[in-house]
């Protein structure tokens, strides 16, 4: 049916919708409801040719729209969420760009993980990393992907990877000089079995000292030393931290110091979509995640703690044991359901196996933002001052009551 407006006014050669036909669709399906203005006059047209068009809305209209009930088709992407944080003054434009670059790296790694078997990316690369661990093929590729995205963002001054010997001063920085530490592919030993893996990152404030030009009075070694000193900051200095879990769905969890948010990758749009806001970990839980294969190598105090968890007690129900062997996977479950995850020191690994800068500090920052606690068994993880780039520490992380219970046993 052709409307009167269409009959009296020439229309361009594309689909013409009447007011009645437009009303059948939610406004968010056509364009964001905050960007719709009704009754606008087309140039050279009459009042009869009025329609609906998208136009830039003021801040007041956006705020009003946020308070209104969300439509069935309204999605908030990670990009939109970051721009709103920037608009509110929570983060600056440089950090917005940097976090967008990290999310792009995670999308690429997610695709690589999903196609690992098809693309012959399973198995060992044949090299050994700085920690003496065999590198998987995907470890190497993921590290390159993550590094390239950070460098091309133009907002990083120093990047430090778990897979690299020393931090790298980025020459391509255009404005921001953020320090980024990351584990490009945590849990890569599970890749061949298609078990969940993830990427972990932390972002520290810009620091120009490391980027000083190497002149007559400075050597490259001295500049590298300044990089190391600048990267070795306690977790309490973190501006942002997050992880991306590659599992049945790809989930990007982020905190910028204002709570914890989860975004799920929508394969239809290729965008991370906000799915959980202000995540709060339960104060207590009945799940523990420890590698009990090392039980005989543990300290007697820790053994007593684990034995206590297995005791049914008055309730008649012991704690449940859940251990994936992937920090990101085990942590994500603990974040949602409560309980405790632990990687303690033992007779083989005097300080545990997890790295303070790349794994323990970012995860502890996240869990504290969700109302939980991260500890080495005696002190807060975020208070530990790193003394070396690849420093390892024991990690106990999860619900406040569960971590504090463990600390009493270890005291």
Short mmCIF file of C-alpha atoms in Angstrom, two decimals:
data_model
loop_
_atom_site.label_atom_id
_atom_site.label_comp_id
_atom_site.label_asym_id
_atom_site.label_seq_id
_atom_site.Cartn_x
_atom_site.Cartn_y
_atom_site.Cartn_z
CA UNK A 1 0.00 0.00 0.00
CA UNK A 2 1.41 3.40 -1.00
CA UNK A 3 0.79 6.25 1.43
CA UNK A 4 -0.50 9.67 0.43
CA UNK A 5 2.85 11.19 1.33
CA UNK A 6 4.59 8.81 -1.02
CA UNK A 7 2.11 9.57 -3.83
CA UNK A 8 2.43 13.39 -3.63
CA UNK A 9 6.16 13.59 -3.06
CA UNK A 10 8.79 11.97 -5.22
CA UNK A 11 10.73 9.38 -3.27
CA UNK A 12 14.23 8.05 -3.76
CA UNK A 13 14.55 4.58 -5.23
CA UNK A 14 14.55 2.71 -1.93
CA UNK A 15 12.01 1.21 0.47
CA UNK A 16 9.46 3.75 1.77
CA UNK A 17 7.81 3.05 5.10
CA UNK A 18 4.74 4.78 6.42
CA UNK A 19 4.26 5.86 10.02
CA UNK A 20 2.00 2.85 10.54
CA UNK A 21 4.56 0.39 9.21
CA UNK A 22 7.33 1.98 11.27
CA UNK A 23 5.28 1.72 14.44
CA UNK A 24 5.29 -2.06 14.06
CA UNK A 25 9.00 -2.15 14.85
CA UNK A 26 10.70 -1.27 18.13
CA UNK A 27 12.55 2.01 17.72
CA UNK A 28 15.77 0.33 18.86
CA UNK A 29 15.50 -2.06 15.89
CA UNK A 30 15.61 0.87 13.49
CA UNK A 31 18.16 3.01 15.34
CA UNK A 32 18.96 3.84 18.93
CA UNK A 33 15.85 5.27 20.60
CA UNK A 34 17.92 8.15 22.00
CA UNK A 35 18.74 9.19 18.43
CA UNK A 36 15.16 9.35 17.05
CA UNK A 37 13.46 12.65 16.45
CA UNK A 38 9.83 12.66 15.31
CA UNK A 39 8.16 15.05 12.89
CA UNK A 40 11.31 16.48 11.25
CA UNK A 41 10.86 18.31 7.93
CA UNK A 42 12.72 16.98 4.88
CA UNK A 43 14.55 19.61 2.88
CA UNK A 44 12.26 20.91 0.15
CA UNK A 45 9.39 18.72 1.36
CA UNK A 46 6.00 19.46 2.86
CA UNK A 47 4.61 18.65 6.30
CA UNK A 48 2.90 15.68 4.67
CA UNK A 49 6.29 14.18 3.88
CA UNK A 50 7.44 14.13 7.50
CA UNK A 51 8.97 10.85 8.67
CA UNK A 52 11.38 9.56 11.23
CA UNK A 53 15.09 10.20 10.96
CA UNK A 54 18.18 9.61 13.10
CA UNK A 55 19.94 12.65 14.42
CA UNK A 56 22.48 13.40 17.12
CA UNK A 57 20.86 13.73 20.52
CA UNK A 58 22.08 15.79 23.41
CA UNK A 59 23.46 14.40 26.64
CA UNK A 60 20.13 14.95 28.38
CA UNK A 61 18.33 12.79 25.82
CA UNK A 62 20.91 10.01 26.22
CA UNK A 63 20.57 10.13 30.00
CA UNK A 64 16.78 10.02 29.72
CA UNK A 65 17.00 7.05 27.38
CA UNK A 66 19.29 5.16 29.76
CA UNK A 67 16.68 5.50 32.49
CA UNK A 68 13.90 4.27 30.27
CA UNK A 69 13.07 0.60 29.95
CA UNK A 70 15.33 -1.21 27.50
CA UNK A 71 13.72 -2.53 24.37
CA UNK A 72 13.95 -6.13 23.31
CA UNK A 73 16.49 -5.33 20.61
CA UNK A 74 18.64 -2.85 22.54
CA UNK A 75 22.21 -4.04 23.08
CA UNK A 76 25.04 -2.20 24.79
CA UNK A 77 28.36 -3.14 23.22
CA UNK A 78 31.74 -2.85 24.88
CA UNK A 79 32.55 0.09 22.61
CA UNK A 80 29.37 1.92 23.62
CA UNK A 81 30.03 1.18 27.30
CA UNK A 82 33.59 2.52 27.06
CA UNK A 83 32.41 5.70 25.33
CA UNK A 84 29.88 6.28 28.10
CA UNK A 85 32.61 5.86 30.72
CA UNK A 86 34.68 8.41 28.80
CA UNK A 87 31.74 10.78 28.58
CA UNK A 88 31.22 10.53 32.34
CA UNK A 89 34.90 11.28 32.97
CA UNK A 90 35.68 7.87 34.48
CA UNK A 91 38.37 7.13 31.89
CA UNK A 92 40.11 9.22 29.25
CA UNK A 93 40.05 8.80 25.47
CA UNK A 94 43.48 7.16 25.46
CA UNK A 95 42.37 4.37 27.80
CA UNK A 96 39.20 3.90 25.73
CA UNK A 97 41.30 3.27 22.62
CA UNK A 98 43.68 0.97 24.50
CA UNK A 99 40.87 -1.19 25.92
CA UNK A 100 39.25 -1.38 22.48
CA UNK A 101 42.56 -2.63 21.06
CA UNK A 102 42.77 -5.29 23.78
CA UNK A 103 39.25 -6.45 22.98
CA UNK A 104 40.22 -6.76 19.33
CA UNK A 105 43.22 -8.91 20.30
CA UNK A 106 40.89 -11.14 22.31
CA UNK A 107 38.56 -11.56 19.34
CA UNK A 108 41.46 -12.65 17.16
CA UNK A 109 42.77 -15.09 19.77
CA UNK A 110 39.25 -16.49 20.28
CA UNK A 111 39.08 -17.25 16.56
CA UNK A 112 42.52 -18.89 16.66
CA UNK A 113 41.55 -21.03 19.65
CA UNK A 114 38.34 -22.18 18.01
CA UNK A 115 40.20 -23.13 14.82
CA UNK A 116 43.32 -24.51 16.51
CA UNK A 117 42.71 -28.10 15.45
CA UNK A 118 41.77 -27.13 11.91
CA UNK A 119 44.69 -24.72 11.46
CA UNK A 120 47.28 -27.13 12.92
CA UNK A 121 47.96 -24.83 15.89
CA UNK A 122 47.82 -27.56 18.53
CA UNK A 123 50.90 -29.14 20.05
CA UNK A 124 54.25 -27.78 21.19
CA UNK A 125 56.14 -25.09 19.28
CA UNK A 126 59.52 -26.59 20.13
CA UNK A 127 60.75 -23.59 22.11
CA UNK A 128 60.95 -22.93 25.85
CA UNK A 129 59.84 -19.64 27.40
CA UNK A 130 61.66 -17.61 30.04
CA UNK A 131 60.06 -19.66 32.83
CA UNK A 132 61.45 -22.89 31.38
CA UNK A 133 58.03 -24.03 30.15
CA UNK A 134 57.42 -25.62 26.76
CA UNK A 135 55.64 -23.11 24.54
CA UNK A 136 52.56 -24.24 22.69
CA UNK A 137 52.12 -23.04 19.12
CA UNK A 138 49.18 -20.91 20.21
CA UNK A 139 51.26 -19.36 23.01
CA UNK A 140 53.60 -17.89 20.43
CA UNK A 141 50.88 -16.77 18.02
CA UNK A 142 48.68 -15.30 20.78
CA UNK A 143 51.63 -13.36 22.18
CA UNK A 144 52.29 -11.86 18.76
CA UNK A 145 48.63 -10.96 18.25
CA UNK A 146 48.35 -9.31 21.67
CA UNK A 147 51.63 -7.42 21.27
CA UNK A 148 50.76 -6.16 17.79
CA UNK A 149 47.34 -4.87 18.89
CA UNK A 150 48.89 -3.01 21.83
CA UNK A 151 51.64 -1.48 19.70
CA UNK A 152 49.30 -0.43 16.89
CA UNK A 153 46.93 1.26 19.36
CA UNK A 154 49.51 4.03 19.77
CA UNK A 155 48.62 4.35 23.46
CA UNK A 156 51.12 2.03 25.12
CA UNK A 157 54.56 3.04 26.35
CA UNK A 158 55.66 -0.30 27.80
CA UNK A 159 54.32 -3.81 27.29
CA UNK A 160 55.36 -6.79 29.40
CA UNK A 161 54.33 -10.32 28.45
CA UNK A 162 54.63 -13.54 30.39
CA UNK A 163 56.16 -15.04 27.25
CA UNK A 164 58.91 -12.40 26.89
CA UNK A 165 62.21 -12.13 28.79
CA UNK A 166 61.98 -8.38 29.46
CA UNK A 167 59.45 -5.56 29.00
CA UNK A 168 59.44 -3.73 25.68
CA UNK A 169 59.39 0.05 25.19
CA UNK A 170 56.93 0.77 22.38
CA UNK A 171 58.21 3.15 19.70
CA UNK A 172 54.82 3.52 17.99
CA UNK A 173 53.21 5.40 20.90
CA UNK A 174 51.40 8.53 19.64
CA UNK A 175 49.97 9.96 22.83
CA UNK A 176 49.25 7.65 25.77
CA UNK A 177 52.11 5.83 27.48
CA UNK A 178 50.20 3.23 29.46
CA UNK A 179 52.04 0.23 30.88
CA UNK A 180 50.32 -3.03 29.97
CA UNK A 181 51.16 -6.43 31.47
CA UNK A 182 49.52 -9.55 30.07
CA UNK A 183 49.40 -13.31 29.82
CA UNK A 184 48.34 -13.84 26.19
CA UNK A 185 47.03 -17.38 26.63
CA UNK A 186 46.57 -18.72 30.14
CA UNK A 187 45.90 -22.45 30.41
CA UNK A 188 47.39 -23.23 27.01
CA UNK A 189 48.26 -26.75 28.19
CA UNK A 190 44.53 -27.45 27.86
CA UNK A 191 44.34 -26.37 24.21
CA UNK A 192 44.75 -29.82 22.71
CA UNK A 193 41.82 -31.09 24.82
CA UNK A 194 39.58 -28.10 23.93
CA UNK A 195 39.31 -27.07 27.60
CA UNK A 196 38.65 -23.41 28.45
CA UNK A 197 41.60 -21.00 28.24
CA UNK A 198 41.91 -17.24 28.52
CA UNK A 199 43.91 -14.02 28.27
CA UNK A 200 44.70 -11.85 31.32
CA UNK A 201 45.81 -8.20 31.35
CA UNK A 202 46.50 -5.30 33.67
CA UNK A 203 47.00 -1.60 32.88
CA UNK A 204 49.13 0.85 34.88
CA UNK A 205 49.44 4.63 34.66
CA UNK A 206 51.58 6.24 31.94
CA UNK A 207 55.22 6.73 32.83
CA UNK A 208 57.47 8.79 30.57
CA UNK A 209 60.76 7.93 32.27
CA UNK A 210 61.11 4.63 30.45
CA UNK A 211 60.69 6.28 27.06
CA UNK A 212 63.60 8.69 27.40
CA UNK A 213 65.74 8.73 24.25
CA UNK A 214 68.91 6.71 24.46
CA UNK A 215 71.68 9.29 24.01
CA UNK A 216 75.37 9.56 24.82
CA UNK A 217 74.73 9.30 28.54
CA UNK A 218 72.51 6.21 28.46
CA UNK A 219 72.84 2.71 27.14
CA UNK A 220 70.12 0.39 25.94
CA UNK A 221 70.67 -1.76 29.03
CA UNK A 222 70.01 1.24 31.28
CA UNK A 223 66.82 2.03 29.40
CA UNK A 224 65.66 -1.58 29.74
CA UNK A 225 66.44 -1.39 33.45
CA UNK A 226 64.17 1.67 33.77
CA UNK A 227 61.44 -0.30 31.95
CA UNK A 228 61.77 -3.11 34.47
CA UNK A 229 61.60 -0.72 37.41
CA UNK A 230 58.52 1.03 35.99
CA UNK A 231 56.70 -2.24 35.32
CA UNK A 232 57.42 -3.60 38.81
CA UNK A 233 54.55 -1.79 40.50
CA UNK A 234 52.23 -3.20 43.17
CA UNK A 235 48.76 -4.23 42.01
CA UNK A 236 47.25 -1.40 44.06
CA UNK A 237 48.46 0.94 41.28
CA UNK A 238 46.38 -0.78 38.60
CA UNK A 239 44.01 1.45 36.63
CA UNK A 240 42.21 -1.40 34.88
CA UNK A 241 42.37 -5.17 34.65
CA UNK A 242 40.46 -7.92 32.95
CA UNK A 243 40.47 -11.29 31.29
CA UNK A 244 38.86 -12.94 28.31
CA UNK A 245 37.70 -16.55 28.64
CA UNK A 246 37.56 -18.74 25.55
CA UNK A 247 35.03 -21.46 26.28
CA UNK A 248 31.49 -22.41 25.18
CA UNK A 249 31.11 -18.64 24.87
CA UNK A 250 33.76 -15.91 24.74
CA UNK A 251 33.44 -13.70 27.82
CA UNK A 252 35.36 -10.45 28.38
CA UNK A 253 35.43 -9.44 32.06
CA UNK A 254 36.66 -5.93 32.86
CA UNK A 255 37.08 -3.52 35.74
CA UNK A 256 38.22 0.10 35.53
CA UNK A 257 37.95 0.54 39.28
CA UNK A 258 34.18 1.05 39.35
CA UNK A 259 32.96 -2.52 39.67
CA UNK A 260 33.20 -5.62 37.49
CA UNK A 261 31.40 -5.96 34.15
CA UNK A 262 31.09 -8.97 31.84
CA UNK A 263 30.66 -8.77 28.07
CA UNK A 264 29.82 -11.79 25.91
CA UNK A 265 30.94 -12.02 22.29
CA UNK A 266 27.87 -12.15 20.05
CA UNK A 267 28.92 -14.17 16.97
CA UNK A 268 26.07 -12.63 14.98
CA UNK A 269 27.47 -9.10 15.28
CA UNK A 270 31.10 -9.84 16.12
CA UNK A 271 30.81 -7.51 19.12
CA UNK A 272 31.17 -7.92 22.87
CA UNK A 273 27.76 -7.22 24.43
CA UNK A 274 27.20 -6.24 28.07
CA UNK A 275 25.63 -9.21 29.86
CA UNK A 276 26.43 -8.64 33.56
CA UNK A 277 26.84 -5.41 35.52
CA UNK A 278 28.42 -4.78 38.91
CA UNK A 279 29.19 -8.46 39.54
CA UNK A 280 29.41 -9.32 43.24
CA UNK A 281 31.06 -12.52 44.43
CA UNK A 282 29.16 -14.29 47.25
CA UNK A 283 30.72 -13.65 50.67
CA UNK A 284 31.03 -17.41 51.20
CA UNK A 285 30.83 -20.51 49.04
CA UNK A 286 31.00 -24.29 49.16
CA UNK A 287 33.39 -24.89 46.24
CA UNK A 288 37.17 -25.14 46.37
CA UNK A 289 39.60 -25.40 43.45
CA UNK A 290 43.05 -26.77 44.33
CA UNK A 291 45.25 -29.24 42.47
CA UNK A 292 45.11 -31.98 45.08
CA UNK A 293 47.58 -34.04 43.08
CA UNK A 294 50.21 -32.02 44.95
CA UNK A 295 48.66 -32.72 48.38
CA UNK A 296 51.66 -34.65 49.69
CA UNK A 297 53.96 -31.75 48.76
CA UNK A 298 51.98 -29.15 50.71
CA UNK A 299 52.62 -27.60 54.10
CA UNK A 300 50.92 -29.40 57.01
CA UNK A 301 48.84 -26.30 57.81
CA UNK A 302 47.42 -26.29 54.28
CA UNK A 303 46.69 -30.03 54.50
CA UNK A 304 44.65 -29.43 57.65
CA UNK A 305 42.68 -26.71 55.87
CA UNK A 306 41.86 -28.98 52.92
CA UNK A 307 40.92 -31.82 55.29
CA UNK A 308 38.55 -29.45 57.09
CA UNK A 309 36.83 -28.62 53.79
CA UNK A 310 36.21 -32.33 53.19
CA UNK A 311 34.69 -32.84 56.64
CA UNK A 312 30.87 -32.90 56.30
CA UNK A 313 30.49 -31.34 59.78
CA UNK A 314 27.08 -30.61 61.32
CA UNK A 315 25.56 -29.77 57.92
CA UNK A 316 26.42 -33.21 56.56
CA UNK A 317 27.71 -31.66 53.32
CA UNK A 318 31.43 -31.20 52.59
CA UNK A 319 32.74 -28.60 50.15
CA UNK A 320 32.65 -29.57 46.46
CA UNK A 321 35.96 -29.88 44.60
CA UNK A 322 36.09 -28.26 41.14
CA UNK A 323 39.42 -27.89 39.36
CA UNK A 324 39.80 -27.16 35.63
CA UNK A 325 43.52 -26.41 35.59
CA UNK A 326 42.97 -23.09 33.80
CA UNK A 327 43.21 -20.02 36.05
CA UNK A 328 40.72 -18.02 33.99
CA UNK A 329 38.15 -20.82 33.95
CA UNK A 330 38.49 -21.65 37.64
CA UNK A 331 38.48 -17.98 38.63
CA UNK A 332 35.40 -17.14 36.52
CA UNK A 333 33.39 -19.92 38.16
CA UNK A 334 34.56 -18.77 41.62
CA UNK A 335 33.63 -15.17 40.79
CA UNK A 336 30.07 -16.17 39.94
CA UNK A 337 29.41 -18.95 42.47
CA UNK A 338 31.70 -18.08 45.36
CA UNK A 339 34.23 -20.29 47.11
CA UNK A 340 38.02 -20.27 46.84
CA UNK A 341 40.70 -20.96 44.23
CA UNK A 342 44.22 -21.72 45.37
CA UNK A 343 47.63 -22.35 43.87
CA UNK A 344 49.90 -22.77 46.92
CA UNK A 345 53.64 -23.14 47.28
CA UNK A 346 54.91 -26.70 47.66
CA UNK A 347 58.16 -28.61 47.94
CA UNK A 348 58.73 -28.40 44.17
CA UNK A 349 57.60 -24.80 43.65
CA UNK A 350 58.73 -22.78 46.66
CA UNK A 351 56.65 -19.75 45.64
CA UNK A 352 53.90 -21.43 43.66
CA UNK A 353 53.75 -21.21 39.88
CA UNK A 354 51.54 -18.21 39.14
CA UNK A 355 53.16 -14.90 38.15
CA UNK A 356 52.46 -11.87 40.32
CA UNK A 357 52.43 -9.26 37.53
CA UNK A 358 50.61 -11.14 34.79
CA UNK A 359 48.11 -13.28 36.71
CA UNK A 360 47.85 -12.74 40.47
CA UNK A 361 47.68 -8.92 40.61
CA UNK A 362 45.11 -8.42 37.78
CA UNK A 363 42.87 -11.20 39.11
CA UNK A 364 43.11 -9.85 42.67
CA UNK A 365 42.17 -6.37 41.46
CA UNK A 366 39.12 -7.84 39.74
CA UNK A 367 38.01 -9.92 42.73
CA UNK A 368 38.36 -6.98 45.13
CA UNK A 369 36.22 -4.85 42.83
CA UNK A 370 33.61 -7.63 43.10
CA UNK A 371 33.77 -7.67 46.90
CA UNK A 372 36.16 -10.63 47.23
CA UNK A 373 39.74 -11.08 48.38
CA UNK A 374 43.12 -12.09 46.94
CA UNK A 375 45.91 -13.22 49.27
CA UNK A 376 49.22 -15.09 49.28
CA UNK A 377 48.09 -16.71 52.51
CA UNK A 378 49.52 -13.98 54.72
CA UNK A 379 49.05 -10.63 53.00
CA UNK A 380 46.98 -8.87 50.36
CA UNK A 381 48.24 -9.63 46.84
CA UNK A 382 47.79 -6.02 45.72
CA UNK A 383 50.17 -4.82 48.46
CA UNK A 384 53.09 -6.96 47.31
CA UNK A 385 55.88 -4.93 45.70
CA UNK A 386 57.34 -6.95 42.81
CA UNK A 387 61.12 -7.32 42.86
CA UNK A 388 61.44 -9.06 39.49
CA UNK A 389 59.44 -9.24 36.28
CA UNK A 390 58.50 -12.91 36.44
CA UNK A 391 58.13 -13.18 40.20
CA UNK A 392 55.91 -16.02 41.39
CA UNK A 393 53.72 -15.97 44.48
CA UNK A 394 51.16 -18.32 46.07
CA UNK A 395 47.59 -17.29 45.29
CA UNK A 396 44.38 -17.79 47.25
CA UNK A 397 41.47 -15.91 45.78
CA UNK A 398 37.69 -15.86 46.07
CA UNK A 399 35.00 -15.14 48.66
CA UNK A 400 36.13 -13.01 51.61
CA UNK A 401 35.04 -15.49 54.28
CA UNK A 402 36.71 -18.42 52.53
CA UNK A 403 40.06 -16.66 52.02
CA UNK A 404 40.09 -15.38 55.59
CA UNK A 405 39.34 -18.90 56.84
CA UNK A 406 42.39 -20.19 54.96
CA UNK A 407 44.59 -17.37 56.31
CA UNK A 408 43.72 -18.44 59.87
CA UNK A 409 44.90 -21.98 59.13
CA UNK A 410 48.16 -20.70 57.60
CA UNK A 411 48.88 -18.13 60.34
#
